[in-house]
Coordinates of C-alpha atoms in Angstrom, one line a residue:
X17 CA 0.0 0.1 0.1
X18 CA 1.0 3.6 -0.6
X19 CA 2.5 5.1 2.4
X20 CA 3.6 1.7 4.1
X21 CA 6.5 -0.5 4.2
X22 CA 8.0 -3.5 5.8
X23 CA 7.4 -7.3 5.4
X24 CA 3.7 -7.1 6.2
X25 CA 3.0 -3.3 5.2
X26 CA 2.4 -2.2 8.8
X27 CA 5.1 0.4 9.0
X28 CA 4.5 4.1 7.6
X29 CA 6.7 5.7 5.5
X30 CA 7.9 9.1 5.9
X31 CA 8.5 12.0 3.3
X32 CA 11.4 11.9 1.2
X33 CA 13.7 14.9 0.2
X34 CA 17.0 16.3 -0.8
X35 CA 19.8 16.2 1.7
X36 CA 20.4 19.9 2.6
X37 CA 24.1 19.4 3.4
X38 CA 24.9 18.5 -0.2
X39 CA 25.8 21.0 -3.0
X40 CA 26.3 21.5 -6.7
X41 CA 23.1 19.4 -7.8
X42 CA 20.6 20.1 -10.2
X43 CA 16.7 19.5 -10.5
X44 CA 15.6 17.3 -13.3
X45 CA 14.4 19.1 -16.2
X46 CA 12.3 17.7 -18.9
X47 CA 11.2 19.4 -22.3
X48 CA 8.2 18.6 -24.4
X49 CA 7.3 19.9 -28.0
X50 CA 3.9 19.7 -29.3
X51 CA 2.6 19.7 -33.0
X52 CA -1.1 20.2 -32.7
X53 CA -3.9 23.0 -33.0
X54 CA -7.0 21.4 -31.9
X55 CA -8.1 18.8 -29.0
X56 CA -6.3 17.7 -25.8
X57 CA -3.9 15.6 -24.3
X58 CA -2.9 14.0 -21.0
X59 CA 0.7 13.7 -19.3
X60 CA 1.6 10.7 -17.4
X61 CA 4.3 10.6 -14.3
X62 CA 4.9 7.5 -12.4
X63 CA 1.8 5.8 -13.8
X64 CA -0.5 8.5 -13.0
X65 CA -2.2 10.8 -15.5
X66 CA -3.2 14.0 -15.4
X67 CA -6.8 15.4 -16.5
X68 CA -7.1 16.4 -20.2
X69 CA -4.9 19.5 -20.9
X70 CA -6.2 21.6 -24.0
X71 CA -3.4 22.1 -26.9
X72 CA -3.7 25.9 -26.1
X73 CA -2.9 25.7 -22.4
X74 CA -0.8 28.3 -20.9
X75 CA 2.2 27.6 -18.9
X76 CA 0.2 28.4 -15.5
X77 CA -2.6 25.7 -16.9
X78 CA -0.3 23.2 -17.5
X79 CA 1.8 23.5 -14.4
X80 CA -1.5 23.3 -12.4
X81 CA -2.5 20.2 -14.2
X82 CA 0.8 18.4 -13.6
X83 CA 0.7 19.5 -9.9
X84 CA -3.0 18.0 -9.6
X85 CA -1.6 14.6 -9.7
X86 CA -0.4 12.7 -6.8
X87 CA 3.1 11.7 -7.9
X88 CA 4.1 15.6 -8.5
X89 CA 4.1 18.2 -5.9
X90 CA 5.9 21.2 -7.4
X91 CA 7.1 21.8 -10.9
X92 CA 8.0 24.9 -12.7
X93 CA 6.7 25.1 -16.3
X94 CA 8.0 27.6 -18.8
X95 CA 7.5 28.1 -22.7
X96 CA 10.2 29.0 -25.0
X97 CA 8.0 30.8 -27.4
X98 CA 4.3 32.2 -27.2
X99 CA 1.9 31.5 -24.5
X100 CA 0.1 28.2 -25.6
X101 CA 1.4 24.6 -25.2
X102 CA 1.0 23.3 -28.7
X103 CA 1.3 24.9 -32.1
X104 CA 0.5 23.2 -35.6
X105 CA 3.5 22.0 -37.5
X106 CA 2.9 24.1 -40.3
X107 CA 2.9 27.6 -38.2
X108 CA 6.9 27.8 -38.6
X109 CA 7.3 28.1 -34.7
X110 CA 8.1 25.4 -32.5
X111 CA 7.3 26.0 -28.8
X112 CA 9.2 24.0 -26.2
X113 CA 7.6 23.3 -23.1
X114 CA 10.2 23.1 -20.0
X115 CA 9.1 21.1 -16.8
X116 CA 11.6 21.4 -13.9
X117 CA 11.0 19.2 -11.3
X118 CA 11.3 20.8 -8.0
X119 CA 10.3 18.3 -5.0
X120 CA 10.7 15.0 -7.1
X121 CA 14.4 14.4 -6.9
X122 CA 16.8 12.5 -8.4
X123 CA 17.1 11.1 -12.2
X124 CA 13.6 10.9 -12.8
X125 CA 11.5 8.7 -15.4
X126 CA 10.1 10.5 -18.3
X127 CA 6.8 12.0 -18.7
X128 CA 4.8 10.2 -21.4
X129 CA 1.9 11.6 -23.2
X130 CA -1.4 10.3 -24.5
X131 CA -2.1 12.3 -28.0
X132 CA -5.0 10.6 -29.0
X133 CA -7.1 13.6 -28.5
X134 CA -4.9 15.8 -30.3
X135 CA -5.1 17.0 -34.1
X136 CA -2.8 18.9 -36.3
X137 CA -4.9 20.4 -38.8
X138 CA -2.0 21.1 -41.1
X139 CA -1.4 17.6 -41.6
X140 CA -4.7 16.1 -41.1
X141 CA -3.2 13.6 -38.6
X142 CA -3.1 13.1 -34.8
X143 CA -0.8 15.7 -33.0
X144 CA 2.8 14.6 -31.8
X145 CA 4.5 15.2 -28.6
X146 CA 8.2 14.5 -28.0
X147 CA 9.6 14.4 -24.8
X148 CA 13.3 14.8 -23.7
X149 CA 15.4 14.7 -20.9
X150 CA 17.5 18.1 -20.9
X151 CA 18.9 17.7 -17.4
X152 CA 19.2 14.5 -15.4
X153 CA 18.4 15.4 -11.7
X154 CA 21.2 14.7 -9.3
X155 CA 19.5 15.8 -6.0
X156 CA 18.9 12.9 -3.5
X157 CA 15.7 11.3 -2.8
X158 CA 16.2 10.2 1.0
X159 CA 13.6 9.6 3.6
X160 CA 13.6 12.5 6.0
X161 CA 16.1 13.9 3.9
X162 CA 18.7 12.0 5.5
X163 CA 18.5 14.4 8.4
X164 CA 16.0 12.9 10.6
X165 CA 14.5 9.7 11.8
X166 CA 11.2 8.2 10.6
X167 CA 8.5 7.5 13.0
X168 CA 7.2 4.4 11.7
X169 CA 4.0 4.7 13.9
X170 CA 2.9 8.2 12.5
X171 CA 4.8 8.4 9.3
X172 CA 6.4 11.8 10.4
X173 CA 10.0 12.7 10.5
X174 CA 11.6 13.5 13.7
X175 CA 14.3 15.9 12.5
X176 CA 18.0 16.2 13.9
X177 CA 18.7 19.4 15.7
X178 CA 19.4 22.2 13.4
X179 CA 16.9 20.7 10.5
X180 CA 13.2 21.2 9.8
X181 CA 10.6 20.7 7.2
X182 CA 11.3 22.0 3.8
X183 CA 9.4 23.4 1.0
X184 CA 11.3 20.8 -1.4
X185 CA 13.9 23.8 -2.4
X186 CA 15.7 23.7 0.6
X187 CA 13.8 26.7 2.3
X188 CA 11.7 26.1 5.5
X189 CA 8.2 24.7 4.3
X190 CA 5.6 21.9 4.8
X191 CA 7.0 18.9 2.9
X192 CA 7.6 17.3 6.4
X193 CA 11.1 16.2 5.1
X194 CA 13.9 17.5 7.4
X195 CA 15.3 19.1 4.1
X196 CA 15.7 22.8 5.5
X197 CA 19.0 23.5 7.4
X198 CA 18.4 26.3 10.1
X199 CA 21.2 29.0 10.3
X200 CA 21.8 27.7 13.8
X201 CA 20.0 25.6 16.4
X202 CA 19.7 26.5 20.1
X203 CA 22.9 25.2 21.1
X204 CA 24.9 26.8 18.3
X205 CA 23.1 30.2 18.7
X206 CA 23.9 30.1 22.5
X207 CA 27.5 29.3 21.6
X208 CA 27.7 32.0 18.9
X209 CA 26.0 34.7 21.5
X210 CA 28.5 33.6 24.2
X211 CA 31.5 34.1 21.9
X212 CA 30.2 37.7 21.0

Protein backbone atom coordinates (compact mmCIF):
# COMPACT_ATOMS: atom_id res chain seq x y z
CA UNK A 1 0.00 0.00 0.00
CA UNK A 2 1.06 3.57 -0.65
CA UNK A 3 2.62 5.11 2.46
CA UNK A 4 3.46 1.79 4.12
CA UNK A 5 6.52 -0.48 4.16
CA UNK A 6 7.85 -3.57 5.94
CA UNK A 7 7.31 -7.25 5.29
CA UNK A 8 3.65 -6.99 6.32
CA UNK A 9 3.08 -3.37 5.20
CA UNK A 10 2.40 -2.25 8.77
CA UNK A 11 5.12 0.39 9.03
CA UNK A 12 4.47 3.90 7.77
CA UNK A 13 6.90 5.61 5.42
CA UNK A 14 7.97 9.20 5.90
CA UNK A 15 8.43 12.04 3.40
CA UNK A 16 11.47 11.87 1.13
CA UNK A 17 13.61 14.86 0.22
CA UNK A 18 17.00 16.22 -0.78
CA UNK A 19 19.87 16.27 1.72
CA UNK A 20 20.44 19.98 2.51
CA UNK A 21 24.13 19.34 3.24
CA UNK A 22 25.06 18.41 -0.32
CA UNK A 23 25.81 21.03 -2.93
CA UNK A 24 26.28 21.45 -6.67
CA UNK A 25 23.23 19.38 -7.55
CA UNK A 26 20.53 20.12 -10.11
CA UNK A 27 16.83 19.42 -10.47
CA UNK A 28 15.54 17.19 -13.25
CA UNK A 29 14.42 19.16 -16.31
CA UNK A 30 12.43 17.66 -19.16
CA UNK A 31 11.18 19.32 -22.34
CA UNK A 32 8.15 18.69 -24.50
CA UNK A 33 7.37 19.84 -28.01
CA UNK A 34 3.81 19.59 -29.26
CA UNK A 35 2.63 19.78 -32.88
CA UNK A 36 -1.15 20.23 -32.84
CA UNK A 37 -3.76 22.97 -33.05
CA UNK A 38 -6.93 21.19 -31.87
CA UNK A 39 -7.98 18.92 -29.04
CA UNK A 40 -6.31 17.91 -25.79
CA UNK A 41 -3.69 15.56 -24.36
CA UNK A 42 -2.74 14.01 -21.05
CA UNK A 43 0.66 13.62 -19.41
CA UNK A 44 1.61 10.70 -17.18
CA UNK A 45 4.29 10.61 -14.49
CA UNK A 46 4.98 7.49 -12.44
CA UNK A 47 1.82 5.82 -13.79
CA UNK A 48 -0.54 8.64 -12.78
CA UNK A 49 -2.14 10.75 -15.53
CA UNK A 50 -3.33 14.32 -15.59
CA UNK A 51 -6.82 15.38 -16.56
CA UNK A 52 -7.17 16.43 -20.20
CA UNK A 53 -4.95 19.43 -21.01
CA UNK A 54 -6.16 21.65 -23.88
CA UNK A 55 -3.74 22.11 -26.80
CA UNK A 56 -3.74 25.86 -26.12
CA UNK A 57 -3.04 25.59 -22.37
CA UNK A 58 -0.96 28.35 -20.83
CA UNK A 59 2.13 27.48 -18.83
CA UNK A 60 0.15 28.22 -15.66
CA UNK A 61 -2.60 25.79 -16.70
CA UNK A 62 -0.11 23.09 -17.65
CA UNK A 63 1.75 23.49 -14.36
CA UNK A 64 -1.53 23.24 -12.41
CA UNK A 65 -2.51 20.08 -14.31
CA UNK A 66 0.81 18.41 -13.46
CA UNK A 67 0.69 19.50 -9.80
CA UNK A 68 -2.86 18.11 -9.49
CA UNK A 69 -1.64 14.51 -9.80
CA UNK A 70 -0.47 12.70 -6.67
CA UNK A 71 3.00 11.83 -8.01
CA UNK A 72 4.03 15.48 -8.44
CA UNK A 73 4.05 18.16 -5.75
CA UNK A 74 5.84 21.10 -7.35
CA UNK A 75 7.13 21.77 -10.88
CA UNK A 76 8.09 24.94 -12.71
CA UNK A 77 6.74 25.14 -16.27
CA UNK A 78 7.91 27.67 -18.85
CA UNK A 79 7.54 28.11 -22.61
CA UNK A 80 10.28 29.03 -25.07
CA UNK A 81 7.94 30.75 -27.52
CA UNK A 82 4.44 32.12 -27.17
CA UNK A 83 1.86 31.39 -24.54
CA UNK A 84 0.20 28.14 -25.68
CA UNK A 85 1.48 24.58 -25.29
CA UNK A 86 1.02 23.33 -28.85
CA UNK A 87 1.44 24.83 -32.31
CA UNK A 88 0.48 23.42 -35.70
CA UNK A 89 3.41 21.85 -37.54
CA UNK A 90 2.85 24.31 -40.41
CA UNK A 91 3.05 27.40 -38.17
CA UNK A 92 6.79 27.81 -38.60
CA UNK A 93 7.31 28.16 -34.84
CA UNK A 94 7.98 25.45 -32.33
CA UNK A 95 7.27 26.04 -28.68
CA UNK A 96 9.38 24.03 -26.27
CA UNK A 97 7.73 23.37 -22.92
CA UNK A 98 10.27 23.16 -20.09
CA UNK A 99 9.26 21.22 -16.96
CA UNK A 100 11.60 21.50 -13.97
CA UNK A 101 10.84 19.07 -11.13
CA UNK A 102 11.28 20.85 -7.81
CA UNK A 103 10.06 18.35 -5.21
CA UNK A 104 10.63 15.08 -7.04
CA UNK A 105 14.31 14.32 -6.64
CA UNK A 106 16.97 12.35 -8.48
CA UNK A 107 17.14 11.12 -12.08
CA UNK A 108 13.44 10.76 -12.88
CA UNK A 109 11.49 8.67 -15.35
CA UNK A 110 10.26 10.61 -18.38
CA UNK A 111 6.83 12.12 -18.68
CA UNK A 112 4.74 10.26 -21.24
CA UNK A 113 1.96 11.74 -23.35
CA UNK A 114 -1.35 10.40 -24.63
CA UNK A 115 -2.01 12.34 -27.84
CA UNK A 116 -5.07 10.41 -29.03
CA UNK A 117 -7.19 13.55 -28.43
CA UNK A 118 -4.85 15.91 -30.33
CA UNK A 119 -5.21 16.91 -33.97
CA UNK A 120 -2.86 18.81 -36.30
CA UNK A 121 -5.03 20.44 -38.98
CA UNK A 122 -2.00 21.19 -41.19
CA UNK A 123 -1.26 17.47 -41.62
CA UNK A 124 -4.74 16.08 -41.00
CA UNK A 125 -3.21 13.64 -38.54
CA UNK A 126 -3.11 13.06 -34.81
CA UNK A 127 -0.93 15.58 -32.99
CA UNK A 128 2.56 14.68 -31.81
CA UNK A 129 4.31 15.31 -28.49
CA UNK A 130 8.02 14.58 -28.09
CA UNK A 131 9.58 14.37 -24.62
CA UNK A 132 13.30 14.71 -23.86
CA UNK A 133 15.40 14.81 -20.71
CA UNK A 134 17.34 18.08 -20.83
CA UNK A 135 19.01 17.74 -17.43
CA UNK A 136 19.18 14.55 -15.37
CA UNK A 137 18.35 15.32 -11.75
CA UNK A 138 21.19 14.81 -9.28
CA UNK A 139 19.46 15.71 -6.00
CA UNK A 140 18.98 12.93 -3.46
CA UNK A 141 15.64 11.33 -2.72
CA UNK A 142 16.18 10.17 0.87
CA UNK A 143 13.66 9.46 3.60
CA UNK A 144 13.62 12.44 5.99
CA UNK A 145 16.29 13.99 3.70
CA UNK A 146 18.88 11.95 5.61
CA UNK A 147 18.61 14.56 8.39
CA UNK A 148 16.07 12.92 10.67
CA UNK A 149 14.52 9.63 11.71
CA UNK A 150 11.21 8.25 10.56
CA UNK A 151 8.58 7.58 13.22
CA UNK A 152 7.11 4.40 11.70
CA UNK A 153 3.94 4.68 13.83
CA UNK A 154 2.97 8.14 12.56
CA UNK A 155 4.81 8.45 9.25
CA UNK A 156 6.39 11.71 10.43
CA UNK A 157 10.04 12.68 10.34
CA UNK A 158 11.70 13.59 13.63
CA UNK A 159 14.36 16.02 12.46
CA UNK A 160 17.84 16.18 13.93
CA UNK A 161 18.74 19.43 15.74
CA UNK A 162 19.35 22.19 13.23
CA UNK A 163 16.96 20.80 10.59
CA UNK A 164 13.27 21.22 9.90
CA UNK A 165 10.64 20.68 7.24
CA UNK A 166 11.42 22.12 3.80
CA UNK A 167 9.53 23.36 0.77
CA UNK A 168 11.44 20.95 -1.49
CA UNK A 169 13.85 23.74 -2.46
CA UNK A 170 15.81 23.83 0.81
CA UNK A 171 13.77 26.67 2.30
CA UNK A 172 11.51 26.23 5.32
CA UNK A 173 8.20 24.68 4.29
CA UNK A 174 5.56 22.02 4.83
CA UNK A 175 7.02 18.93 3.08
CA UNK A 176 7.76 17.31 6.46
CA UNK A 177 11.11 16.04 5.14
CA UNK A 178 13.89 17.60 7.33
CA UNK A 179 15.31 19.18 4.16
CA UNK A 180 15.67 22.70 5.61
CA UNK A 181 18.92 23.50 7.37
CA UNK A 182 18.41 26.17 9.98
CA UNK A 183 21.12 28.82 10.29
CA UNK A 184 21.72 27.71 13.83
CA UNK A 185 20.02 25.53 16.38
CA UNK A 186 19.55 26.58 19.99
CA UNK A 187 22.93 25.19 21.14
CA UNK A 188 24.83 26.81 18.26
CA UNK A 189 23.08 30.13 18.76
CA UNK A 190 23.90 30.09 22.47
CA UNK A 191 27.58 29.41 21.68
CA UNK A 192 27.62 32.20 19.11
CA UNK A 193 26.03 34.64 21.59
CA UNK A 194 28.48 33.66 24.34
CA UNK A 195 31.46 34.12 22.02
CA UNK A 196 30.28 37.61 20.99
